[in-house]
Each structure stands twice: as C-alpha cells, then as structure tokens.
Short mmCIF file of C-alpha atoms in Angstrom, two decimals:
data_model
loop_
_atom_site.label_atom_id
_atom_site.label_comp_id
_atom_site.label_asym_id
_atom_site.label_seq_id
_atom_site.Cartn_x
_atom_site.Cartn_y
_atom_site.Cartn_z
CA UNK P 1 111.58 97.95 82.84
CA UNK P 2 112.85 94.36 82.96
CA UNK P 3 110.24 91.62 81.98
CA UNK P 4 110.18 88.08 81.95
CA UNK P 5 109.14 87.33 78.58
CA UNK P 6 107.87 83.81 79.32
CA UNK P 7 105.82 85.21 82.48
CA UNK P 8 103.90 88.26 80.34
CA UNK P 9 103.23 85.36 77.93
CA UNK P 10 101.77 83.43 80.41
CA UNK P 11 100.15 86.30 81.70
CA UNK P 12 98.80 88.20 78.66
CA UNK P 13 97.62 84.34 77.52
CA UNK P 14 95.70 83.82 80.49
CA UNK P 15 93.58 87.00 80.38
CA UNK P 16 93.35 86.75 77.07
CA UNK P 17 90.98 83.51 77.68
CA UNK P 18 89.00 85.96 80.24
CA UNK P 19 88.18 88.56 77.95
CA UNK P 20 88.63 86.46 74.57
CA UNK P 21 85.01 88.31 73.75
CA UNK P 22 86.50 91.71 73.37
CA UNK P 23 89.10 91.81 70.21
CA UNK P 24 90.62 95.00 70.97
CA UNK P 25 91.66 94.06 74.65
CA UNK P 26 93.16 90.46 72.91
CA UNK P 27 94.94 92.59 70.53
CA UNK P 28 96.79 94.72 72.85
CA UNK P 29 97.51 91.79 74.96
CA UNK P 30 99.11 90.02 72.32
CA UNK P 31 101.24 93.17 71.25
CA UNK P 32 101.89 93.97 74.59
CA UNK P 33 103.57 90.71 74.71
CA UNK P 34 105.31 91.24 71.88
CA UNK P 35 106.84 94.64 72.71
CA UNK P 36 104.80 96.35 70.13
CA UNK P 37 103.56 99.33 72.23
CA UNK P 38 102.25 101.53 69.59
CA UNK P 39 99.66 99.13 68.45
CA UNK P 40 99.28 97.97 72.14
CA UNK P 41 98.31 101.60 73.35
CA UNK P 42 95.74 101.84 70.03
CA UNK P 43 94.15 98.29 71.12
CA UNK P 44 93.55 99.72 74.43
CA UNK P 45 92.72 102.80 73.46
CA UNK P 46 89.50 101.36 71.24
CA UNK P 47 89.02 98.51 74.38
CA UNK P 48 88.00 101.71 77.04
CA UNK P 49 85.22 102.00 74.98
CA UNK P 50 83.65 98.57 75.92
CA UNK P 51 80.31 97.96 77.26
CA UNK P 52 81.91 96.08 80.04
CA UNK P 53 83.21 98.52 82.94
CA UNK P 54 85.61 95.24 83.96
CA UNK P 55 87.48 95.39 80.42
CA UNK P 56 87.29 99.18 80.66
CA UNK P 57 89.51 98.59 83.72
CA UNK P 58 91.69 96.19 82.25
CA UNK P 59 92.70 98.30 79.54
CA UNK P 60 93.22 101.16 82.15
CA UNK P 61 95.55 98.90 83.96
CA UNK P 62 97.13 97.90 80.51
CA UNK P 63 97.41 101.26 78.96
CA UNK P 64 98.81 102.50 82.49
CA UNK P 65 102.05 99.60 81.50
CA UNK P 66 102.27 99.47 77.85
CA UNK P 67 102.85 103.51 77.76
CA UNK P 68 105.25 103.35 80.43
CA UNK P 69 107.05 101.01 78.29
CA UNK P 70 107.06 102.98 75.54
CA UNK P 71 108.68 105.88 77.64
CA UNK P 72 105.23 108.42 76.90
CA UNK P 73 105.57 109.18 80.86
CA UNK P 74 102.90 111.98 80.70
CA UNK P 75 99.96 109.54 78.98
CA UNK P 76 101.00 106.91 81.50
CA UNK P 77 100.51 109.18 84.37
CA UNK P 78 96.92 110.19 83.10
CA UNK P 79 95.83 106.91 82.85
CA UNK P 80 97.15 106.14 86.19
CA UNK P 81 95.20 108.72 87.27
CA UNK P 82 92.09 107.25 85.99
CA UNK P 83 92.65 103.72 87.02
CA UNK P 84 92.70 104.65 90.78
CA UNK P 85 90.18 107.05 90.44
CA UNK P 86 87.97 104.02 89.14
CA UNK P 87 89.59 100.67 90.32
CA UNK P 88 91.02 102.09 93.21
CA UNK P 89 90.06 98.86 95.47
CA UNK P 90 91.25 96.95 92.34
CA UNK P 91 94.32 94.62 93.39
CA UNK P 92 96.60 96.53 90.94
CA UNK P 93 96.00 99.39 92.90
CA UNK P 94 98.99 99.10 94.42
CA UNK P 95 101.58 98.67 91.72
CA UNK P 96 99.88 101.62 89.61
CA UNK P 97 100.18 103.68 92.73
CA UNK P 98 103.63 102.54 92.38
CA UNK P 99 104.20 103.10 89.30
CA UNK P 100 102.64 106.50 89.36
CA UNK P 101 105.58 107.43 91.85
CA UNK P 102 108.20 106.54 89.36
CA UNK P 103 106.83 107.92 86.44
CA UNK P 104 106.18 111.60 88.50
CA UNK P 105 110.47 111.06 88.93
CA UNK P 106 110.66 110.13 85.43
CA UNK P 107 109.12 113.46 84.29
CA UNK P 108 111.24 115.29 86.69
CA UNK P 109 108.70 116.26 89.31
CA UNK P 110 110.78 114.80 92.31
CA UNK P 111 108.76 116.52 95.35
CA UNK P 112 105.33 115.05 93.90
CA UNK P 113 107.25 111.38 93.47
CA UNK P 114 108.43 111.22 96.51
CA UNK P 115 105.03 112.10 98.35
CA UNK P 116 103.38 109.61 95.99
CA UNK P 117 106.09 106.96 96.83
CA UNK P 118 105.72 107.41 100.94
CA UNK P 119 102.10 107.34 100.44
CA UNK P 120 102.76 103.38 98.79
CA UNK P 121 105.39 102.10 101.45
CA UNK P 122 102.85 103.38 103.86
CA UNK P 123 99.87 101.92 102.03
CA UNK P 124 101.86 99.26 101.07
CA UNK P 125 104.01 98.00 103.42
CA UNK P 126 104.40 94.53 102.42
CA UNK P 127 104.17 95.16 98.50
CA UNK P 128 107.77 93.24 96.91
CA UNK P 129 108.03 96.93 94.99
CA UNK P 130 108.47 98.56 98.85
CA UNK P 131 112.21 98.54 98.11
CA UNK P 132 112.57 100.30 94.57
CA UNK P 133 109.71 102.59 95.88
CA UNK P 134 112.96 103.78 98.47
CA UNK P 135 115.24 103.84 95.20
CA UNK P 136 113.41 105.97 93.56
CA UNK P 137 113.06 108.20 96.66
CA UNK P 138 116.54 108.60 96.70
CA UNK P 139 116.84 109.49 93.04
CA UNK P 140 114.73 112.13 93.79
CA UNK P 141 116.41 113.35 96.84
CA UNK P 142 119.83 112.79 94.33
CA UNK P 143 118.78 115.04 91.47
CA UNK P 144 117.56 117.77 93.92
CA UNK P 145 121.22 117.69 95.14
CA UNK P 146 120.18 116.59 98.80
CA UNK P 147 123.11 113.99 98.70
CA UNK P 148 122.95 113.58 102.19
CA UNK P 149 119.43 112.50 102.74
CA UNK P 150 119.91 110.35 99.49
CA UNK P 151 122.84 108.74 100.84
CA UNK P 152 120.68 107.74 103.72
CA UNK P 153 117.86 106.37 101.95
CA UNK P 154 120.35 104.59 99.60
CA UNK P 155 122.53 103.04 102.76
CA UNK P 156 119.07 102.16 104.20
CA UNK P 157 117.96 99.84 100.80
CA UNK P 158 121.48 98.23 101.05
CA UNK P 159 120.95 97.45 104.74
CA UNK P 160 117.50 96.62 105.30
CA UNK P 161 116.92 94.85 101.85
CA UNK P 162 119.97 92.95 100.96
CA UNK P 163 117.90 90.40 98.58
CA UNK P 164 116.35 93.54 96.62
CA UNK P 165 117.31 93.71 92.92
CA UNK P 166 118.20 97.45 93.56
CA UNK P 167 121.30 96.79 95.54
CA UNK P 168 123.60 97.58 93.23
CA UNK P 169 121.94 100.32 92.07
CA UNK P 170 121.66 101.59 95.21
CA UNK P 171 125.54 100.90 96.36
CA UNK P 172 126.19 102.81 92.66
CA UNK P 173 124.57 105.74 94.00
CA UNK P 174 126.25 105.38 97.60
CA UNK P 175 129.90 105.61 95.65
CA UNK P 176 129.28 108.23 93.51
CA UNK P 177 127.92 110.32 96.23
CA UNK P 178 131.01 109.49 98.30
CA UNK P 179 132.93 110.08 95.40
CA UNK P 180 131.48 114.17 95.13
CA UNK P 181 132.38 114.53 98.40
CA UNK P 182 135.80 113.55 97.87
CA UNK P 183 136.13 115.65 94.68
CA UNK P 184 134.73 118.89 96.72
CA UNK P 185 137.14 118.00 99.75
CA UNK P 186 139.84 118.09 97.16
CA UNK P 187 138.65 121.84 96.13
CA UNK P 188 138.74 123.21 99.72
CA UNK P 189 142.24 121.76 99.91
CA UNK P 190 143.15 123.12 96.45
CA UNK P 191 141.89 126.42 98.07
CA UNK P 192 144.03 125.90 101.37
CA UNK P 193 147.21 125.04 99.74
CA UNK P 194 146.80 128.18 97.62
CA UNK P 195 146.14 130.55 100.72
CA UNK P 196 149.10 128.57 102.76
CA UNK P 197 151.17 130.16 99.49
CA UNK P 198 150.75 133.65 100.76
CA UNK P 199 153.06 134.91 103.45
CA UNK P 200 151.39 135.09 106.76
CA UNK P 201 154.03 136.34 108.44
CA UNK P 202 154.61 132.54 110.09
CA UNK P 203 157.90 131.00 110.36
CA UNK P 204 159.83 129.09 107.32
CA UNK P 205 159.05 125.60 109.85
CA UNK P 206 155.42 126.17 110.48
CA UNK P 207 155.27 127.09 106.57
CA UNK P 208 157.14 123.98 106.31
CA UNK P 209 154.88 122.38 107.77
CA UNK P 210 151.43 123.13 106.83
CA UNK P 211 152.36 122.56 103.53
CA UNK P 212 153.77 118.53 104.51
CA UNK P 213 149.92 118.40 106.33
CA UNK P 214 148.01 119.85 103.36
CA UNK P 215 150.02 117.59 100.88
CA UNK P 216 149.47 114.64 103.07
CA UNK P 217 145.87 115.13 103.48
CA UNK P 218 146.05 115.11 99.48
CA UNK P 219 147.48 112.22 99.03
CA UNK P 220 145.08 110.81 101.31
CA UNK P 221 141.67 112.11 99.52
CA UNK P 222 143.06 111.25 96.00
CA UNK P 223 143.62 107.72 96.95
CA UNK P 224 140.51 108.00 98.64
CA UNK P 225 139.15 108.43 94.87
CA UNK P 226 141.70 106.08 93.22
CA UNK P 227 139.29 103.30 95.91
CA UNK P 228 136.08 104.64 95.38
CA UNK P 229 136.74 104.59 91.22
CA UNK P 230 137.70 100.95 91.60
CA UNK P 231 134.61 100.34 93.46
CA UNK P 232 132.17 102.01 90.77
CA UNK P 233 133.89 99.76 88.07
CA UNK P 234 133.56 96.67 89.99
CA UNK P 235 129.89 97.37 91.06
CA UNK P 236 129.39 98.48 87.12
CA UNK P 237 131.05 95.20 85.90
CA UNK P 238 128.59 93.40 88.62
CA UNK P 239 125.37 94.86 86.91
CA UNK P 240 126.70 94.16 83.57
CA UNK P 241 127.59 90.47 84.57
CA UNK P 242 123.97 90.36 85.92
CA UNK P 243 122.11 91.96 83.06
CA UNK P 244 123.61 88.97 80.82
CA UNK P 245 122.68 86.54 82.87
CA UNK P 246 119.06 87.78 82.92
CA UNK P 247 118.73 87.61 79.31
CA UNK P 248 120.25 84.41 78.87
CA UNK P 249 117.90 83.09 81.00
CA UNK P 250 115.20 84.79 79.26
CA UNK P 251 116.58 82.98 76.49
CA UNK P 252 116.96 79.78 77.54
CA UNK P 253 112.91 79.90 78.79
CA UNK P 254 111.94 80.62 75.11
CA UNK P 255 113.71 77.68 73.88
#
C-alpha cells in the first residue's frame, strides 16, 4: 500500500489533537505514522476499550489499516467487519468496504472479493478507489483462470480510466494474458506440425505445403511473443521508473 508519508503525518497529527484525551488512540496514531504496526495494532487494540463509542470507532477504522499494512489479512477483515457493522453510515464506510474487497482477494477468496467489490462501484460510484476496485476484480477473475473476462475488465480500466494509477498494472496484466494465449497457440501448432508428420496418404506438394503454412504461422506467433516480451519489459521499466519517482518525492516532502 503506497502512502504519502507527509499526508498520514498530517493526518495522524490532526486527529491526534481530536482525541489527544485518549493515550492509547495517540499512540497508535503516532506508530501508525511511523510504520510501526505491531505497536500500532496493540494501541488500538487497548483504545476499543474506551468509554467513548466515537474513539471506539476510530480505532476500528485504524486497526481495519494498520493490520492491512502489516499483511495480517484475516484480523483486518474482522475488524472490517465490525466497523461497518457499527459505523456503517460513517464516511469511511466506503474505503473499508473497499478495502474489505481487496483483502477477501488477498486471502484468496476471489468469488467473495469480487461480490464485495461490485457491491462498492455500485455503492460507490464516484469513490477515486472505483478504478482499483475493477483491478482487483480482474485479479480475481485472473487467478481463477477466466483470462477472458479478466482481459475485459483489465482493457476496460485502461480505457475508461486512463488517469488511474492502475494503468500499468492493468496493461501488465493485458500482455501477459495475450502472451498465454500466444504460448498455447504455439502448442496446438506444435501439435499440428507433429500430426502433418504422419503420412496421410496426401501428395509430396500438399505435404509440401502444409508444412510452409504451419512453419509460417510459427514464425508469425513467436514474433508475436518476441513483441509482446518487449512490451512487458517496457511497461515493467515504466513502473520501476515511476516507483522512484514516488519515493523521491516522498523524500523531497520530508526535507
């Protein structure tokens, strides 16, 4: 999960002045901040006990992020759970709804991601997350081996949400499927040429030539591949280029 350090300062600061009379909540703010989820998740943990239901929330919220961050994807999707089973007109309703969706993906349950995911674009339709809620949709559709449909909802991010940070990821995806379906293509001919080998009974010129149209039609796919290779190291070198970028500016904002 990419952050803006500077902006979760800012952030974690603010609320910090809100609920400055409850330590624990502070605490796991400030760790939070910090990257320290293991003592974020115990500040949190202790701050659900609060007299306050409001702080009981925000550490819902808080606990919801901070475990997600730490990768514990099944403790993160119970207290997602509970945060929109008790905050569920809260304005963060929508990204732990979101959230929720990616972390059901995450833990390998694609069907139950996916359902949760539609629910938020339909929910949601406006929400700035509405295009990595698709992505994610078509990572589940990707593991399940429905290339097809995940091709699809892949072409669709790249079409209909050219400014969306998951562009690349999603033209990535788009290759590599391409790039099966090449590979497979090549089988079936590997199979063909190796039938054409067995005498038929057909004439030495028809032989002739179905063996000129299967070798053509090879040359073809694996320059098809030679492209589509070039393209997944470009779009690769793209991400990396971009991935530097974000963390010199992240950088240059501490400074």
């Amino acid at each position: 999960m990419k952050k803006n350090l500077l902006t979760i300062c800012f952030v974690c600061l603010s609320i910090c002045s809100i609920f400055a009379d409850n330590n624990d909540l502070v605490a796991g703010l400030d760790a939070y901040s910090r990257n320290d989820w293991t003592t974020a998740t115990e500040s949190f943990e202790k701050a659900l006990t609060a007299a306050k239901p409001q702080d009981r929330i925000e550490a819902l919220y808080w606990l919801v992020m901070s475990e997600t961050s730490a990768q514990n994807y099944r403790y993160a999707l119970n207290y997602a759970d509970a945060f929109l089973e008790n905050a569920s007109e809260d304005e963060r309703a929508a990204e732990v709804s979101y959230q929720k969706g990616r972390l059901l993906h995450l833990s390998g349950d694609y069907e139950t991601s996916s359902k949760i995911l539609y629910q938020f674009i339909e929910d949601y339709p406006e929400h700035p997350k509405v295009p990595s809620a698709y992505y994610w949709i078509g990572e589940n559709l990707y593991a399940a081996g429905n290339y097809t449909e995940a091709r699809k909802v892949f072409s669709g991010i790249v079409a209909d949400y050219p400014q969306s940070g998951k562009v690349n990821e999603a033209r990535y995806k788009i290759v590599l499927i391409d790039q099966q379906s090449v590979r497979e293509e090549l089988l079936r001919m590997a199979s063909e040429a190796n039938a054409a080998a067995v005498p038929d009974g057909s004439s030495a010129i028809e032989e002739q030539q179905q063996n000129e149209d299967i070798i053509n039609r090879l040359t073809a796919l694996e320059e098809k591949l030679d492209e589509l290779s070039a393209t997944l190291a470009r779009i690769a070198e793209e991400q990396e280029q971009q991935r530097i970028r974000e963390q010199q500016q992240a950088f240059e904002q501490q400074q």
